[in-house]
Short mmCIF file of C-alpha atoms in Angstrom, two decimals:
data_model
loop_
_atom_site.label_atom_id
_atom_site.label_comp_id
_atom_site.label_asym_id
_atom_site.label_seq_id
_atom_site.Cartn_x
_atom_site.Cartn_y
_atom_site.Cartn_z
CA MET A 1 -31.31 74.40 56.55
CA LYS A 2 -31.69 73.38 60.25
CA LEU A 3 -27.98 72.62 60.46
CA LEU A 4 -27.17 76.00 58.92
CA ILE A 5 -29.40 77.79 61.45
CA LEU A 6 -27.79 75.89 64.33
CA PHE A 7 -24.32 76.77 63.03
CA PHE A 8 -25.03 80.49 62.84
CA SER A 9 -26.77 80.38 66.21
CA PHE A 10 -23.61 78.88 67.76
CA LEU A 11 -21.43 81.37 65.88
CA PHE A 12 -23.27 84.47 67.10
CA THR A 13 -23.41 83.31 70.73
CA THR A 14 -19.78 82.22 71.02
CA VAL A 15 -17.77 84.54 68.75
CA PRO A 16 -17.10 88.08 70.05
CA ILE A 17 -17.70 91.04 67.78
CA PHE A 18 -14.36 92.42 66.61
CA GLY A 19 -13.20 95.36 68.68
CA GLU A 20 -15.43 94.80 71.71
CA LYS A 21 -13.41 95.28 74.89
CA PHE A 22 -14.04 94.60 78.56
CA MET A 23 -12.40 96.38 81.48
CA ASN A 24 -10.85 94.96 84.63
CA PRO A 25 -12.09 94.39 87.26
CA VAL A 26 -14.84 92.54 85.41
CA LEU A 27 -17.09 92.98 88.46
CA TRP A 28 -16.11 95.52 91.11
CA GLU A 29 -17.55 93.66 94.07
CA ASP A 30 -15.97 91.71 96.91
CA LEU A 31 -15.88 88.15 95.52
CA ALA A 32 -12.65 86.57 96.73
CA ASP A 33 -11.12 83.08 96.71
CA LEU A 34 -13.02 82.29 93.55
CA ASP A 35 -13.50 79.01 91.77
CA ILE A 36 -14.76 79.04 88.19
CA PHE A 37 -15.93 76.41 85.72
CA ARG A 38 -18.20 75.92 82.71
CA VAL A 39 -21.18 73.64 82.08
CA GLY A 40 -22.40 73.88 78.49
CA ASP A 41 -22.74 77.57 77.61
CA ALA A 42 -22.87 78.76 81.22
CA PHE A 43 -19.94 79.73 83.43
CA TYR A 44 -20.27 79.48 87.20
CA TYR A 45 -18.37 81.33 89.90
CA SER A 46 -18.14 80.48 93.61
CA ALA A 47 -16.61 82.72 96.28
CA SER A 48 -15.81 82.87 99.99
CA THR A 49 -18.08 84.66 102.47
CA MET A 50 -16.68 83.87 105.94
CA HIS A 51 -19.32 84.86 108.55
CA TYR A 52 -22.00 85.96 106.08
CA SER A 53 -25.06 83.75 105.57
CA PRO A 54 -26.11 82.12 103.30
CA GLY A 55 -22.57 81.30 102.26
CA ALA A 56 -20.60 80.58 99.10
CA PRO A 57 -22.49 82.71 96.55
CA ILE A 58 -22.99 81.36 93.04
CA LEU A 59 -22.80 83.66 90.04
CA ARG A 60 -23.50 82.83 86.41
CA SER A 61 -22.21 84.31 83.16
CA TYR A 62 -22.40 83.51 79.49
CA ASP A 63 -19.45 85.65 78.42
CA LEU A 64 -17.07 85.61 81.47
CA VAL A 65 -17.56 89.36 81.93
CA ASN A 66 -21.22 89.96 82.82
CA TRP A 67 -22.14 88.08 86.00
CA GLU A 68 -25.38 87.66 87.95
CA TYR A 69 -26.08 86.19 91.38
CA ILE A 70 -28.20 83.05 91.22
CA GLY A 71 -27.88 81.38 94.62
CA HIS A 72 -25.67 80.02 97.40
CA SER A 73 -24.13 76.59 97.94
CA VAL A 74 -24.37 76.81 101.74
CA PRO A 75 -27.91 77.83 102.72
CA LYS A 76 -27.05 78.17 106.42
CA LEU A 77 -23.79 78.32 108.35
CA ASP A 78 -24.55 75.11 110.21
CA PHE A 79 -21.18 74.95 111.94
CA GLY A 80 -21.95 75.79 115.58
CA ALA A 81 -23.78 78.25 117.82
CA LYS A 82 -21.31 81.10 117.27
CA TYR A 83 -22.56 81.43 113.69
CA ASP A 84 -25.94 82.50 115.14
CA LEU A 85 -24.40 85.52 116.90
CA THR A 86 -25.98 84.64 120.26
CA ASN A 87 -24.93 84.41 123.92
CA GLY A 88 -21.91 86.60 123.35
CA LEU A 89 -20.51 84.29 120.67
CA SER A 90 -19.57 85.35 117.16
CA ALA A 91 -17.83 83.91 114.11
CA TYR A 92 -16.34 87.02 112.55
CA VAL A 93 -13.62 86.16 110.00
CA LYS A 94 -14.35 82.45 110.38
CA GLY A 95 -16.64 80.28 108.30
CA ILE A 96 -16.25 79.90 104.55
CA TYR A 97 -12.75 80.47 103.18
CA ALA A 98 -11.49 79.33 99.79
CA SER A 99 -13.63 76.39 98.70
CA THR A 100 -14.45 74.57 95.47
CA MET A 101 -17.46 73.75 93.31
CA ARG A 102 -17.87 71.50 90.27
CA TYR A 103 -20.52 69.69 88.21
CA ARG A 104 -20.39 65.92 87.85
CA SER A 105 -22.10 64.87 84.63
CA SER A 106 -22.25 61.16 85.50
CA ASN A 107 -24.87 61.73 88.20
CA GLY A 108 -26.07 65.22 87.30
CA LYS A 109 -25.00 66.74 90.62
CA PHE A 110 -23.15 69.87 91.65
CA TYR A 111 -20.66 69.54 94.51
CA TRP A 112 -19.41 72.24 96.87
CA ILE A 113 -16.53 71.29 99.19
CA GLY A 114 -14.95 73.44 101.88
CA CYS A 115 -13.03 73.20 105.15
CA ILE A 116 -14.43 75.16 108.09
CA GLU A 117 -12.10 76.60 110.76
CA TYR A 118 -9.27 74.21 109.90
CA GLY A 119 -11.34 71.28 111.23
CA GLY A 120 -13.50 69.01 109.10
CA THR A 121 -14.52 69.41 105.48
CA TYR A 122 -18.15 69.75 104.45
CA VAL A 123 -19.70 68.50 101.23
CA TYR A 124 -22.88 70.09 99.90
CA THR A 125 -24.68 68.81 96.81
CA ALA A 126 -27.52 69.89 94.53
CA SER A 127 -29.20 68.52 91.43
CA THR A 128 -29.62 72.02 89.98
CA ILE A 129 -27.24 74.93 90.35
CA THR A 130 -29.86 77.09 92.08
CA GLY A 131 -30.62 74.39 94.62
CA PRO A 132 -31.87 73.28 96.95
CA TRP A 133 -28.38 72.58 98.29
CA THR A 134 -28.00 69.96 101.02
CA LYS A 135 -25.22 69.25 103.47
CA THR A 136 -24.53 65.69 102.36
CA SER A 137 -21.45 64.61 104.31
CA THR A 138 -18.48 65.66 106.41
CA ILE A 139 -14.89 64.49 106.01
CA SER A 140 -12.54 64.59 108.99
CA THR A 141 -9.56 65.83 106.96
CA CYS A 142 -9.41 69.61 106.49
CA TYR A 143 -9.16 70.27 102.76
CA TYR A 144 -7.70 73.73 103.28
CA ASP A 145 -8.00 76.04 100.23
CA CYS A 146 -9.13 73.14 98.11
CA GLY A 147 -9.80 72.46 94.45
CA LEU A 148 -11.96 69.63 93.11
CA LEU A 149 -11.15 67.67 89.96
CA ILE A 150 -13.54 65.17 88.38
CA ASP A 151 -11.13 63.19 86.22
CA ASP A 152 -11.78 61.68 82.80
CA ASP A 153 -12.64 58.33 84.40
CA ASP A 154 -15.07 60.09 86.82
CA THR A 155 -12.76 59.67 89.83
CA MET A 156 -12.91 62.67 92.15
CA TYR A 157 -9.73 64.24 93.53
CA VAL A 158 -9.19 67.21 95.82
CA ALA A 159 -5.96 69.22 95.92
CA TYR A 160 -5.40 71.18 99.13
CA GLY A 161 -2.90 72.43 101.68
CA ASN A 162 -0.62 75.27 102.71
CA THR A 163 3.04 75.00 101.63
CA GLU A 164 2.75 71.20 101.61
CA ILE A 165 0.25 70.34 98.92
CA PHE A 166 -1.82 67.16 99.15
CA VAL A 167 -4.14 65.30 96.81
CA ALA A 168 -7.03 63.27 98.21
CA GLN A 169 -8.98 60.66 96.28
CA LEU A 170 -12.66 60.56 97.16
CA SER A 171 -15.06 57.62 97.21
CA LYS A 172 -17.20 56.83 94.17
CA ASP A 173 -20.03 58.97 95.51
CA GLY A 174 -17.63 61.81 96.37
CA LEU A 175 -18.71 61.88 100.01
CA SER A 176 -15.76 60.30 101.82
CA GLN A 177 -12.00 59.99 101.54
CA VAL A 178 -10.30 56.92 100.11
CA THR A 179 -6.71 58.14 100.49
CA THR A 180 -4.65 61.31 100.66
CA LYS A 181 -1.00 61.85 99.75
CA SER A 182 1.52 64.65 99.94
CA VAL A 183 2.46 65.57 96.38
CA TYR A 184 4.58 68.74 96.71
CA LYS A 185 6.57 70.55 99.38
CA THR A 186 7.12 74.19 98.54
CA PRO A 187 10.79 75.20 98.70
CA SER A 188 11.85 78.25 100.67
CA SER A 189 12.82 79.94 97.42
CA ILE A 190 9.11 80.16 96.58
CA GLY A 191 7.68 80.48 100.09
CA VAL A 192 4.04 79.72 100.84
CA LEU A 193 1.70 78.12 98.31
CA GLU A 194 -2.02 77.62 98.87
CA GLY A 195 -5.37 78.24 97.13
CA SER A 196 -5.17 75.02 95.09
CA ARG A 197 -7.23 74.39 91.98
CA MET A 198 -6.86 71.05 90.17
CA TYR A 199 -7.27 70.31 86.43
CA LYS A 200 -6.77 67.57 83.85
CA ILE A 201 -5.67 69.13 80.55
CA ASN A 202 -4.35 67.24 77.53
CA GLY A 203 -3.60 64.18 79.63
CA ALA A 204 -1.61 66.02 82.32
CA HIS A 205 -2.68 66.88 85.86
CA TYR A 206 -2.23 70.44 87.05
CA ILE A 207 -2.47 72.07 90.47
CA PHE A 208 -2.85 75.83 90.28
CA CYS A 209 -1.49 77.48 93.46
CA THR A 210 -1.14 81.02 94.74
CA ARG A 211 1.73 82.63 96.60
CA PRO A 212 -0.29 85.11 98.66
CA ALA A 213 -0.68 87.80 97.68
CA ASN A 214 1.63 88.47 94.76
CA GLY A 215 2.33 85.27 92.83
CA GLN A 216 0.86 82.26 91.06
CA TYR A 217 2.58 78.93 90.44
CA VAL A 218 1.56 75.89 88.42
CA LEU A 219 2.33 72.28 89.34
CA LYS A 220 2.23 69.76 86.47
CA SER A 221 2.31 65.96 86.49
CA THR A 222 2.38 63.62 83.51
CA SER A 223 2.42 60.59 85.84
CA GLY A 224 -1.05 60.85 87.33
CA PRO A 225 -2.81 62.86 90.04
CA PHE A 226 -0.32 61.90 92.77
CA GLY A 227 2.69 63.16 90.84
CA PRO A 228 5.55 63.72 90.84
CA TYR A 229 4.91 67.38 89.98
CA ALA A 230 7.15 69.90 88.29
CA VAL A 231 6.62 73.56 89.18
CA LYS A 232 6.74 76.77 87.15
CA GLU A 233 6.06 80.39 88.00
CA LEU A 234 3.08 81.84 86.16
CA LEU A 235 3.34 85.34 87.61
CA LEU A 236 5.16 87.19 90.34
CA ASN A 237 4.59 90.88 91.11
CA ILE A 238 2.99 91.42 87.72
CA ALA A 239 1.78 94.98 87.10
CA THR A 240 -1.81 95.37 88.26
CA PRO A 241 -4.64 96.31 85.89
CA PHE A 242 -5.90 99.06 88.21
CA SER A 243 -3.72 101.68 89.82
CA GLY A 244 -3.35 101.23 93.57
CA SER A 245 -4.69 97.70 93.74
CA GLY A 246 -2.84 94.52 94.60
CA VAL A 247 -1.25 91.94 92.30
CA PRO A 248 -3.64 89.53 90.53
CA HIS A 249 -3.43 86.10 92.14
CA GLN A 250 -5.37 82.97 93.19
CA GLY A 251 -8.57 82.14 91.27
CA GLY A 252 -8.73 79.58 88.51
CA LEU A 253 -8.60 78.60 84.84
CA VAL A 254 -11.56 78.06 82.54
CA GLN A 255 -11.98 77.07 78.90
CA THR A 256 -14.61 78.54 76.57
CA GLN A 257 -16.72 76.52 74.16
CA SER A 258 -14.39 77.51 71.33
CA GLY A 259 -11.34 76.15 73.15
CA SER A 260 -9.81 79.42 74.39
CA TRP A 261 -8.47 79.57 77.94
CA TYR A 262 -8.81 82.34 80.53
CA TYR A 263 -7.51 83.00 84.01
CA MET A 264 -9.87 84.67 86.49
CA ALA A 265 -7.84 85.98 89.43
CA PHE A 266 -8.61 88.62 92.04
CA ILE A 267 -6.87 91.77 93.21
CA ASP A 268 -6.77 93.19 96.73
CA ASN A 269 -8.84 96.34 96.34
CA TYR A 270 -9.41 97.53 99.89
CA PRO A 271 -11.46 99.08 101.37
CA GLY A 272 -13.88 97.44 98.94
CA GLY A 273 -12.46 93.94 99.22
CA ARG A 274 -11.04 91.53 96.64
CA THR A 275 -12.36 91.87 93.11
CA PRO A 276 -12.12 89.59 90.04
CA VAL A 277 -9.91 90.31 87.04
CA LEU A 278 -9.73 88.33 83.80
CA ALA A 279 -6.92 87.66 81.29
CA PRO A 280 -6.46 85.30 78.33
CA ILE A 281 -4.16 82.30 78.68
CA THR A 282 -2.10 80.50 76.06
CA TRP A 283 -0.05 77.33 76.47
CA GLY A 284 3.71 77.09 76.03
CA SER A 285 5.55 74.29 74.30
CA ASP A 286 6.38 72.88 77.76
CA GLY A 287 2.69 72.46 78.55
CA PHE A 288 2.51 75.28 81.10
CA PRO A 289 0.08 78.21 80.83
CA VAL A 290 1.22 81.72 79.86
CA ILE A 291 -0.66 84.94 80.63
CA THR A 292 -1.36 87.28 77.73
CA THR A 293 0.10 90.52 79.07
CA VAL A 294 -0.24 94.13 77.99
CA ASN A 295 3.00 96.11 78.19
CA GLY A 296 4.34 93.40 80.48
CA GLY A 297 1.45 93.57 82.94
CA TRP A 298 -2.08 92.32 83.47
CA GLY A 299 -4.18 94.28 81.01
CA SER A 300 -6.75 96.81 82.10
CA THR A 301 -8.70 95.87 78.96
CA TYR A 302 -8.87 92.85 76.67
CA ASP A 303 -11.07 91.67 73.83
CA TYR A 304 -14.33 90.08 74.94
CA PRO A 305 -13.92 86.30 75.28
CA LEU A 306 -17.34 85.64 73.73
CA ALA A 307 -20.24 87.61 72.33
CA GLN A 308 -21.61 89.94 75.00
CA HIS A 309 -24.49 88.46 76.98
CA PRO A 310 -26.04 91.04 79.35
CA VAL A 311 -27.54 89.78 82.59
CA LYS A 312 -29.37 91.41 85.50
CA ALA A 313 -27.78 94.75 86.33
CA HIS A 314 -26.04 95.29 89.66
CA THR A 315 -27.60 98.74 89.87
CA GLY A 316 -31.28 99.55 90.30
CA THR A 317 -33.98 99.14 92.92
CA ASP A 318 -34.93 96.08 94.93
CA SER A 319 -38.48 96.52 96.20
CA PHE A 320 -38.38 93.18 98.02
CA SER A 321 -41.23 91.81 95.94
CA GLY A 322 -42.30 88.22 96.43
CA THR A 323 -41.63 86.37 99.65
CA SER A 324 -37.87 85.77 99.65
CA LEU A 325 -34.68 87.77 99.36
CA GLY A 326 -32.69 87.87 96.14
CA PRO A 327 -29.40 85.91 95.97
CA GLU A 328 -27.32 89.10 96.18
CA TRP A 329 -28.26 89.50 99.87
CA GLU A 330 -26.43 87.91 102.83
CA TRP A 331 -26.95 88.24 106.57
CA ASN A 332 -24.27 89.07 109.11
CA HIS A 333 -24.19 85.56 110.66
CA ASN A 334 -27.27 83.31 110.50
CA PRO A 335 -30.55 85.20 110.83
CA LEU A 336 -33.36 84.45 113.24
CA THR A 337 -35.88 83.61 110.54
CA THR A 338 -38.94 84.40 112.67
CA LYS A 339 -37.83 88.02 112.96
CA PHE A 340 -38.01 89.10 109.33
CA THR A 341 -40.46 88.83 106.47
CA VAL A 342 -40.34 89.65 102.77
CA ASN A 343 -43.66 90.57 101.20
CA ASP A 344 -43.54 93.60 98.90
CA GLY A 345 -41.13 95.13 101.38
CA LEU A 346 -38.71 93.91 104.01
CA THR A 347 -39.90 93.90 107.64
CA LEU A 348 -37.17 93.63 110.25
CA SER A 349 -38.32 92.96 113.79
CA THR A 350 -35.77 93.36 116.55
CA ALA A 351 -34.12 89.95 117.00
CA ASN A 352 -32.02 90.54 120.11
CA VAL A 353 -31.11 93.12 122.70
CA ALA A 354 -27.63 94.40 121.86
CA SER A 355 -25.32 97.21 122.83
CA ASP A 356 -23.89 97.74 119.36
CA LEU A 357 -24.16 96.88 115.68
CA TYR A 358 -21.56 94.08 115.82
CA ALA A 359 -23.70 92.17 118.33
CA ALA A 360 -27.00 92.83 116.55
CA ARG A 361 -28.70 89.88 114.88
CA ASN A 362 -30.49 90.03 111.53
CA THR A 363 -28.32 92.67 109.93
CA LEU A 364 -28.79 92.30 106.17
CA THR A 365 -25.80 93.07 103.95
CA HIS A 366 -25.19 93.90 100.30
CA ARG A 367 -21.84 94.18 98.52
CA ILE A 368 -20.77 97.66 97.48
CA LEU A 369 -20.40 98.24 93.75
CA GLY A 370 -17.16 100.02 92.95
CA PRO A 371 -15.35 102.15 92.36
CA THR A 372 -18.07 104.50 93.63
CA SER A 373 -21.75 103.93 94.27
CA SER A 374 -24.55 104.80 96.63
CA GLY A 375 -27.04 102.67 98.52
CA THR A 376 -30.39 104.22 99.48
CA ILE A 377 -33.20 102.75 101.56
CA ILE A 378 -36.71 103.99 102.26
CA MET A 379 -37.72 103.03 105.80
CA ASP A 380 -40.92 103.24 107.83
CA TYR A 381 -39.84 103.65 111.44
CA SER A 382 -43.25 104.24 113.02
CA ARG A 383 -43.28 100.84 114.80
CA MET A 384 -39.92 101.20 116.53
CA GLN A 385 -40.04 100.82 120.30
CA ASP A 386 -38.19 102.68 123.01
CA GLY A 387 -34.47 101.93 122.78
CA ASP A 388 -34.54 100.62 119.19
CA ARG A 389 -31.91 101.55 116.58
CA ALA A 390 -32.54 101.04 112.86
CA GLY A 391 -30.91 102.22 109.67
CA LEU A 392 -28.14 101.77 107.12
CA ALA A 393 -24.47 101.10 107.89
CA LEU A 394 -21.06 100.74 106.32
CA LEU A 395 -20.09 97.46 107.95
CA ARG A 396 -16.55 96.23 108.52
CA ASP A 397 -14.05 96.22 111.42
CA THR A 398 -14.34 100.04 111.52
CA SER A 399 -17.97 100.98 110.98
CA ALA A 400 -20.53 103.77 111.04
CA TRP A 401 -24.25 104.07 110.52
CA ILE A 402 -27.02 106.53 109.83
CA GLY A 403 -30.39 105.68 111.27
CA VAL A 404 -33.27 106.35 113.59
CA LYS A 405 -33.12 106.14 117.38
CA ASN A 406 -36.26 105.90 119.49
CA ASP A 407 -35.48 107.13 122.98
CA GLY A 408 -38.54 107.47 125.17
CA GLY A 409 -40.82 108.01 122.19
CA ASN A 410 -38.62 110.74 120.72
CA PHE A 411 -37.39 109.86 117.23
CA ARG A 412 -34.01 111.16 116.21
CA ILE A 413 -31.98 110.82 113.02
CA SER A 414 -28.46 109.91 114.10
CA PHE A 415 -25.04 109.54 112.54
CA TRP A 416 -23.18 107.05 114.72
CA SER A 417 -19.46 106.47 114.26
CA GLY A 418 -16.44 105.08 116.06
CA LEU A 419 -17.52 101.43 116.06
CA THR A 420 -14.34 99.37 116.01
CA MET A 421 -13.17 95.80 116.54
CA THR A 422 -10.15 94.30 118.27
CA SER A 423 -7.61 92.19 116.42
CA THR A 424 -9.63 89.12 117.47
CA TRP A 425 -12.85 90.65 116.10
CA ALA A 426 -14.58 91.45 119.38
CA THR A 427 -16.17 94.87 119.83
CA ALA A 428 -13.49 97.36 120.91
CA SER A 429 -15.73 100.44 120.89
CA ILE A 430 -19.50 100.76 120.44
CA GLY A 431 -19.02 104.27 119.06
CA SER A 432 -21.14 107.33 119.71
CA GLU A 433 -23.44 109.79 118.04
CA VAL A 434 -21.55 112.40 116.04
CA ALA A 435 -24.54 114.35 114.71
CA GLY A 436 -28.33 114.15 114.78
CA ALA A 437 -31.67 115.89 114.76
CA ILE A 438 -35.24 115.32 115.93
CA ILE A 439 -37.51 113.93 113.19
CA SER A 440 -41.18 113.04 112.78
CA GLY A 441 -43.51 111.59 110.18
CA GLY A 442 -42.59 107.90 110.38
CA LYS A 443 -40.80 107.68 107.03
CA ILE A 444 -37.16 108.37 106.17
CA TRP A 445 -34.76 108.00 103.25
CA LEU A 446 -31.23 106.94 104.24
CA ARG A 447 -28.26 106.99 101.87
CA ILE A 448 -24.58 106.11 101.91
CA TYR A 449 -22.21 107.19 99.16
CA ALA A 450 -19.09 104.98 99.15
CA ASP A 451 -15.78 105.61 97.41
CA ILE A 452 -13.99 102.26 97.40
CA HIS A 453 -11.11 103.10 95.10
CA PRO A 454 -8.12 101.19 96.50
CA GLY A 455 -6.01 102.95 99.10
CA ALA A 456 -6.11 104.86 102.35
CA GLY A 457 -8.37 107.76 103.22
CA LYS A 458 -11.40 106.74 101.14
CA GLN A 459 -14.68 108.14 102.42
CA GLY A 460 -18.17 106.86 103.02
CA THR A 461 -20.64 109.75 103.30
CA PHE A 462 -24.00 109.51 105.07
CA TYR A 463 -27.21 111.34 104.10
CA TYR A 464 -30.89 111.44 105.03
CA SER A 465 -34.06 112.90 103.57
CA THR A 466 -37.61 113.33 104.80
CA ASN A 467 -39.09 113.82 101.33
CA GLY A 468 -36.95 111.69 99.02
CA GLN A 469 -35.92 114.72 96.97
CA THR A 470 -33.25 116.62 98.88
CA PHE A 471 -30.74 114.86 101.11
CA THR A 472 -28.82 116.29 104.04
CA LYS A 473 -25.28 115.18 104.79
CA LEU A 474 -24.93 114.10 108.41
CA GLY A 475 -21.41 112.67 108.58
CA SER A 476 -18.63 110.66 106.96
CA LEU A 477 -16.38 107.69 107.71
CA THR A 478 -12.78 107.22 106.67
CA MET A 479 -12.82 103.57 105.72
CA ASN A 480 -10.16 101.13 106.88
CA ASN A 481 -8.21 99.72 103.94
CA GLN A 482 -6.16 97.12 105.85
CA TRP A 483 -6.62 93.53 104.68
CA GLN A 484 -6.77 91.60 107.96
CA PHE A 485 -10.59 91.47 108.14
CA PHE A 486 -10.47 90.00 104.61
CA MET A 487 -14.05 90.90 103.69
CA GLY A 488 -14.57 94.37 102.25
CA TYR A 489 -17.06 97.01 103.34
CA ARG A 490 -20.75 96.30 102.81
CA TYR A 491 -23.98 98.21 102.95
CA ALA A 492 -25.91 96.85 105.94
CA ILE A 493 -29.57 97.29 106.88
CA PHE A 494 -30.20 96.79 110.60
CA ASN A 495 -32.78 97.04 113.37
CA TYR A 496 -31.85 96.10 116.93
CA ALA A 497 -33.14 96.72 120.44
CA THR A 498 -31.16 98.13 123.33
CA LYS A 499 -33.97 97.65 125.89
CA ALA A 500 -36.63 95.11 124.89
CA LEU A 501 -37.90 93.23 121.84
CA GLY A 502 -41.13 93.98 120.02
CA GLY A 503 -40.32 96.82 117.63
CA SER A 504 -40.02 96.63 113.86
CA VAL A 505 -39.28 98.67 110.76
CA GLN A 506 -40.30 98.19 107.16
CA VAL A 507 -37.82 98.82 104.38
CA THR A 508 -39.75 99.61 101.23
CA SER A 509 -36.79 99.49 98.86
CA PHE A 510 -33.02 99.47 98.46
CA THR A 511 -31.46 101.25 95.48
CA VAL A 512 -27.90 101.03 94.16
CA ASN A 513 -26.76 103.86 91.92
CA ALA A 514 -23.36 104.02 90.22
CA PRO A 515 -21.28 106.15 90.14
CA GLY A 516 -23.55 107.12 93.04
CA LEU A 517 -25.87 109.81 94.38
CA THR A 518 -25.27 112.24 97.20
CA SER A 519 -27.60 115.13 98.05
CA THR A 520 -30.14 114.87 95.23
CA SER A 521 -32.66 112.27 94.10
CA SER A 522 -31.12 111.88 90.64
#
């Protein structure tokens, strides 16, 4: 009887109900350069974050479609003073690019490996997926766009490189390099290959590489991890699953408990960023993977890989209960930890004197849920000091915010736009007030409605309320949909001083609604 119960328990948690479909993108949030793998019944997903801290978010799923944030592999961007956004230094569009994460069953540890700014490679480890994660070692070789393989004999290999692909063998503890060898030089007929992921499948070694940003190629060796490797195109300019978005590419392969294979890629979906899409994989007689297409393209829908397993919703209200932020939050650069507290509300004290939002420390960001959603905060501004600016922003290389200004004791709701960056990510313009009004009472509701459908001309619209019931539109921003900043737009909660430190605001809650609210409370 116990065996029968166990069998049916496995059956109902791994076999999808006939006819259940999922839609691409599986999660409309900016989660690029992904790595994906499974441990037992759980799937894990790691992504790039560049200048946001903590870095390398970890998501978990039990069905490959419903994902929840559970932590970060890099608790602090401990890579130099510029990551603290101080003394005129910044690390915009630096930091964590494509990296890799895996679980090693022989010692029960998770490994995250990533190259920072084309210099050394950092290795972080943890005994549990939610941490604590520790920076365990550095390796002088830059494992650019790397993928970690823990082979059948427990040897650890890392595939990496741009155009010329290398494989490094790591030491027994995985913390240093034993050797590295060039295994493939991309011919001009293919162009650039990068974004390596490495696998051992049915006795063969595979390196999964992207041709940015419209192709995916597979290298295969039956002679060991150092090759030689044969190459085959997996996709090139395949039809996208969502109109207006880019071609699915990069990402990685993963196998379910039942033996089925899937490819999780991402599509360029600006202004929102790069979002994950999922498709089934089969294997050809030549041992290379084949995408299951729909009408010759990447499907907008497929059958669920496994029985649906709902997780924490990406909509709803965060009241900042407890004493720490949830794993869905990331700061713009490293925060000054003495200047914020979480205790049934978020208190942001001014952390530096700055002339604009790009130079302001302790700006807290949250990914935007697409294709449309709204973010709303409730803020007590009664403790702001003269010269302080606090509120809610759409943050990217072209930005705008709605918030409260205290000028000489006069409080004013302000829509501030025209903040822009140069091509090297310095502030080009601090912007100016477009609209505003005198306010009083010490409490304000601030809202941004964001349309992040892919393409040009998409709008972010800014609202405020003094009663939480009716909202007044104060302005709008035409969002930049160019890719060069890489990261997509985010909601950003900020409080900075333009004259002197000492002021603070309390944010009672942050609410995400989808498809989003505008001028009403529901």
